[in-house]
Each structure stands twice: as C-alpha cells, then as structure tokens.
Amino acid sequence: MRNLNTICKFAMFGAIGFGTGLTIIVVIDIEPWLVGLFLPGAVGGASLGWALGGWKKAWPLALAGAIGFGGGRALTIILAFSFEWYGIGFQAVMGAIMGAIGGLSLGMALRNLAWAGFLILVGAIGFSIGYVAYRQIIDQLILGVSPYLSIIWGIIGGAFLGAALGYLEKRKVDRKTSASN
C-alpha cells in the first residue's frame, strides 16, 4: 500500500502543480502565445521537486520545467504555423512534443538519463492526452463550457508525469532498502 501511496502522492503533486500553473495564466489573463508553458512548467516542476525533497529539489525542477515546457510550446507554435496542420492528430503531436521535451528537461535536472527516458515517454503520453481532451472540448464549443479549460491539460499531463516520477522514486527507495537488508 505504501508504494501506491507514493505514486498517488506524486501524481497529485504533478496534477496540482501543472493545473495551478495553467490556472494562474487564465486568472491573470496572460497571453498564452507569449508565455507558452514557461509559467505552468515552472510551477509544475517546482511542485514535483517539492514532492521529491523540498526546496532543494524544487528550484532546479522549476527552472527545468520552465525551460522544457516553454521551449516545447515554442517549438509546437513554430510547427503549427510552418505546416498549417491542424486537427486532432496535430493536437496529439503538439501535446506529445511539449510533454516529451518537458520530461527530458526534468530528467536532465535530476541528472538521471534513465529517468529522463521514462519521463520523456510518460510526459509525451500524458500531455498528449491532456491537450487533445482540452482542445476537443473547446473545439466542439460545448455550450456552457468555459474556453479556459486549459487546466484540464495541465491536470492530466501533470498527473501522468507525477505518477511516473513517483514510480521511479519508489523503485529507487525499494532498491536501497533491499540492498541494506
């Protein structure tokens, strides 16, 4: 049960961190084209860092999250305008690119290439699912649904990334305890 608690804890920190970052953009009405995911990446990264070990881990992951997710967003904007490709397929690719680059940056900040590979994969999957869910709700223009549901994207992607980090951390702790026995 302790192992599941670790994974759930990290998933919640990821969902809350990235969801909060996107909520801040919505509430203070920051233009997302200019800010991209720098702010949500920073808040999400800091949240995951806090779950890993407090402030000592929070600030490097905040910086890595800002660079990775902001850079990933910038790349997807360039691709969107370069190829003029829109629709659900492109939405999935955009989310995957942002999640993969963000996962890579977090793994690099943790100085663990094996973890980076896993975070790239899970970040790509989670943020792809989150971005498609968000865009499809907005694109369908469901009456009564706020166009500010971008927080869905952060919650889903952050939960995936947090769960992956929790799983990796759990494995690390399990290896240390079995080695000491």
Tab-separated table of C-alpha atoms in Angstrom:
chain	number	residue	atom	x	y	z
A	1	MET	CA	0.000	0.000	0.000
A	2	ARG	CA	2.916	2.339	0.738
A	3	ASN	CA	4.105	2.021	-2.864
A	4	LEU	CA	0.724	3.033	-4.237
A	5	ASN	CA	0.610	5.947	-1.805
A	6	THR	CA	3.957	7.197	-3.134
A	7	ILE	CA	2.788	7.069	-6.744
A	8	CYS	CA	-0.553	8.719	-5.907
A	9	LYS	CA	1.182	11.445	-3.889
A	10	PHE	CA	3.439	12.347	-6.814
A	11	ALA	CA	0.524	12.176	-9.272
A	12	MET	CA	-1.399	14.642	-7.101
A	13	PHE	CA	1.595	16.981	-6.815
A	14	GLY	CA	2.019	16.886	-10.611
A	15	ALA	CA	-1.675	17.472	-11.310
A	16	ILE	CA	-1.911	20.289	-8.780
A	17	GLY	CA	1.334	21.932	-9.907
A	18	PHE	CA	0.694	21.977	-13.655
A	19	GLY	CA	-3.025	22.681	-13.146
A	20	THR	CA	-2.190	25.602	-10.866
A	21	GLY	CA	0.319	26.991	-13.364
A	22	LEU	CA	-2.280	26.979	-16.137
A	23	THR	CA	-4.902	28.393	-13.761
A	24	ILE	CA	-2.606	31.343	-12.980
A	25	ILE	CA	-2.338	32.102	-16.698
A	26	VAL	CA	-6.141	32.011	-17.024
A	27	VAL	CA	-6.899	34.046	-13.894
A	28	ILE	CA	-4.482	36.891	-14.570
A	29	ASP	CA	-5.208	36.652	-18.297
A	30	ILE	CA	-1.657	36.222	-19.558
A	31	GLU	CA	-1.426	35.752	-23.297
A	32	PRO	CA	-0.566	32.030	-23.655
A	33	TRP	CA	1.080	32.573	-27.050
A	34	LEU	CA	3.746	34.724	-25.420
A	35	VAL	CA	4.159	32.907	-22.129
A	36	GLY	CA	3.538	29.436	-23.515
A	37	LEU	CA	4.130	26.942	-20.815
A	38	PHE	CA	7.039	28.668	-19.089
A	39	LEU	CA	4.940	29.542	-16.033
A	40	PRO	CA	2.999	26.242	-15.797
A	41	GLY	CA	6.241	24.342	-16.418
A	42	ALA	CA	7.912	26.229	-13.583
A	43	VAL	CA	5.036	25.717	-11.150
A	44	GLY	CA	4.614	22.057	-12.134
A	45	GLY	CA	8.335	21.384	-11.910
A	46	ALA	CA	8.551	23.088	-8.522
A	47	SER	CA	5.631	21.041	-7.257
A	48	LEU	CA	7.259	17.773	-8.331
A	49	GLY	CA	10.582	18.916	-6.872
A	50	TRP	CA	8.868	19.709	-3.591
A	51	ALA	CA	7.421	16.175	-3.524
A	52	LEU	CA	10.927	14.783	-4.131
A	53	GLY	CA	12.710	16.678	-1.394
A	54	GLY	CA	11.540	20.165	-0.558
A	55	TRP	CA	13.089	23.430	-1.747
A	56	LYS	CA	16.439	21.853	-2.504
A	57	LYS	CA	14.828	19.863	-5.345
A	58	ALA	CA	12.039	22.347	-6.150
A	59	TRP	CA	14.051	25.194	-7.652
A	60	PRO	CA	16.093	23.115	-10.162
A	61	LEU	CA	12.945	21.338	-11.342
A	62	ALA	CA	11.102	24.668	-11.562
A	63	LEU	CA	13.810	26.039	-13.830
A	64	ALA	CA	13.944	22.822	-15.875
A	65	GLY	CA	10.149	22.758	-16.181
A	66	ALA	CA	10.052	26.354	-17.365
A	67	ILE	CA	12.730	25.753	-19.982
A	68	GLY	CA	11.431	22.376	-21.133
A	69	PHE	CA	7.722	23.079	-21.322
A	70	GLY	CA	8.180	26.662	-22.535
A	71	GLY	CA	10.652	25.538	-25.178
A	72	GLY	CA	8.363	22.688	-26.189
A	73	ARG	CA	5.459	25.111	-26.557
A	74	ALA	CA	7.575	27.467	-28.677
A	75	LEU	CA	8.549	24.571	-30.947
A	76	THR	CA	4.918	23.498	-31.393
A	77	ILE	CA	3.866	27.049	-32.284
A	78	ILE	CA	6.586	27.157	-34.944
A	79	LEU	CA	5.427	23.780	-36.298
A	80	ALA	CA	1.780	24.850	-36.309
A	81	PHE	CA	2.488	27.935	-38.389
A	82	SER	CA	5.054	26.220	-40.623
A	83	PHE	CA	2.928	23.266	-41.666
A	84	GLU	CA	-0.548	24.772	-41.258
A	85	TRP	CA	-1.637	21.394	-39.951
A	86	TYR	CA	-4.499	21.431	-37.510
A	87	GLY	CA	-6.963	18.921	-36.148
A	88	ILE	CA	-6.919	16.159	-33.588
A	89	GLY	CA	-3.781	14.490	-34.980
A	90	PHE	CA	-1.771	17.666	-34.722
A	91	GLN	CA	-3.168	18.331	-31.264
A	92	ALA	CA	-1.898	14.933	-30.156
A	93	VAL	CA	1.525	15.632	-31.685
A	94	MET	CA	1.698	19.081	-30.061
A	95	GLY	CA	0.898	17.689	-26.634
A	96	ALA	CA	3.397	14.863	-27.110
A	97	ILE	CA	6.198	17.236	-28.141
A	98	MET	CA	5.609	19.525	-25.167
A	99	GLY	CA	5.381	16.610	-22.737
A	100	ALA	CA	8.463	14.889	-24.150
A	101	ILE	CA	10.646	17.983	-24.045
A	102	GLY	CA	9.346	18.834	-20.581
A	103	GLY	CA	10.015	15.272	-19.372
A	104	LEU	CA	13.514	15.413	-20.837
A	105	SER	CA	14.285	18.678	-19.069
A	106	LEU	CA	13.062	17.322	-15.713
A	107	GLY	CA	15.100	14.140	-16.135
A	108	MET	CA	18.193	16.163	-17.010
A	109	ALA	CA	17.683	18.378	-13.952
A	110	LEU	CA	17.577	15.222	-11.842
A	111	ARG	CA	20.822	14.145	-13.536
A	112	ASN	CA	19.474	10.748	-14.413
A	113	LEU	CA	19.351	9.747	-18.081
A	114	ALA	CA	17.400	6.550	-17.398
A	115	TRP	CA	14.750	8.558	-15.593
A	116	ALA	CA	14.802	11.132	-18.392
A	117	GLY	CA	13.929	8.446	-20.944
A	118	PHE	CA	10.952	7.273	-18.902
A	119	LEU	CA	9.793	10.844	-18.216
A	120	ILE	CA	10.030	11.651	-21.953
A	121	LEU	CA	7.729	8.732	-22.777
A	122	VAL	CA	5.213	9.339	-19.998
A	123	GLY	CA	5.282	13.124	-20.468
A	124	ALA	CA	4.545	12.675	-24.177
A	125	ILE	CA	1.622	10.350	-23.482
A	126	GLY	CA	0.126	12.355	-20.609
A	127	PHE	CA	0.377	15.806	-22.140
A	128	SER	CA	-0.834	14.468	-25.499
A	129	ILE	CA	-3.970	13.028	-23.884
A	130	GLY	CA	-4.461	16.200	-21.826
A	131	TYR	CA	-4.021	18.535	-24.796
A	132	VAL	CA	-6.382	16.546	-27.023
A	133	ALA	CA	-9.015	16.435	-24.247
A	134	TYR	CA	-8.737	20.182	-23.704
A	135	ARG	CA	-8.762	21.102	-27.404
A	136	GLN	CA	-11.621	18.771	-28.286
A	137	ILE	CA	-13.836	20.260	-25.580
A	138	ILE	CA	-13.000	23.773	-26.789
A	139	ASP	CA	-13.244	22.902	-30.498
A	140	GLN	CA	-16.659	21.309	-30.032
A	141	LEU	CA	-17.820	24.564	-28.423
A	142	ILE	CA	-19.936	22.778	-25.887
A	143	LEU	CA	-22.415	25.326	-24.573
A	144	GLY	CA	-21.725	26.479	-21.054
A	145	VAL	CA	-18.133	25.214	-21.098
A	146	SER	CA	-15.535	27.849	-20.374
A	147	PRO	CA	-12.821	28.258	-23.000
A	148	TYR	CA	-10.412	28.414	-20.061
A	149	LEU	CA	-10.392	24.679	-19.536
A	150	SER	CA	-6.709	24.540	-20.325
A	151	ILE	CA	-6.276	23.458	-16.732
A	152	ILE	CA	-7.536	20.012	-17.855
A	153	TRP	CA	-4.412	19.753	-19.966
A	154	GLY	CA	-2.146	20.502	-17.015
A	155	ILE	CA	-4.018	18.260	-14.607
A	156	ILE	CA	-3.908	15.227	-16.900
A	157	GLY	CA	-0.336	15.736	-18.098
A	158	GLY	CA	0.917	16.626	-14.637
A	159	ALA	CA	-0.747	13.571	-13.101
A	160	PHE	CA	0.932	11.300	-15.654
A	161	LEU	CA	4.331	12.904	-15.141
A	162	GLY	CA	3.953	12.905	-11.360
A	163	ALA	CA	2.912	9.248	-11.286
A	164	ALA	CA	5.952	8.357	-13.394
A	165	LEU	CA	8.270	10.265	-11.077
A	166	GLY	CA	6.613	8.641	-8.050
A	167	TYR	CA	7.126	5.210	-9.597
A	168	LEU	CA	10.806	5.946	-10.252
A	169	GLU	CA	11.313	7.297	-6.746
A	170	LYS	CA	9.557	4.253	-5.259
A	171	ARG	CA	11.855	1.921	-7.198
A	172	LYS	CA	14.905	3.847	-6.009
A	173	VAL	CA	13.816	3.587	-2.371
A	174	ASP	CA	12.940	-0.110	-2.763
A	175	ARG	CA	16.406	-0.835	-4.191
A	176	LYS	CA	18.094	0.962	-1.300
A	177	THR	CA	16.103	-0.941	1.333
A	178	SER	CA	16.672	-4.325	-0.341
A	179	ALA	CA	20.403	-3.585	-0.684
A	180	SER	CA	20.679	-2.742	3.021
A	181	ASN	CA	18.959	-5.987	4.067
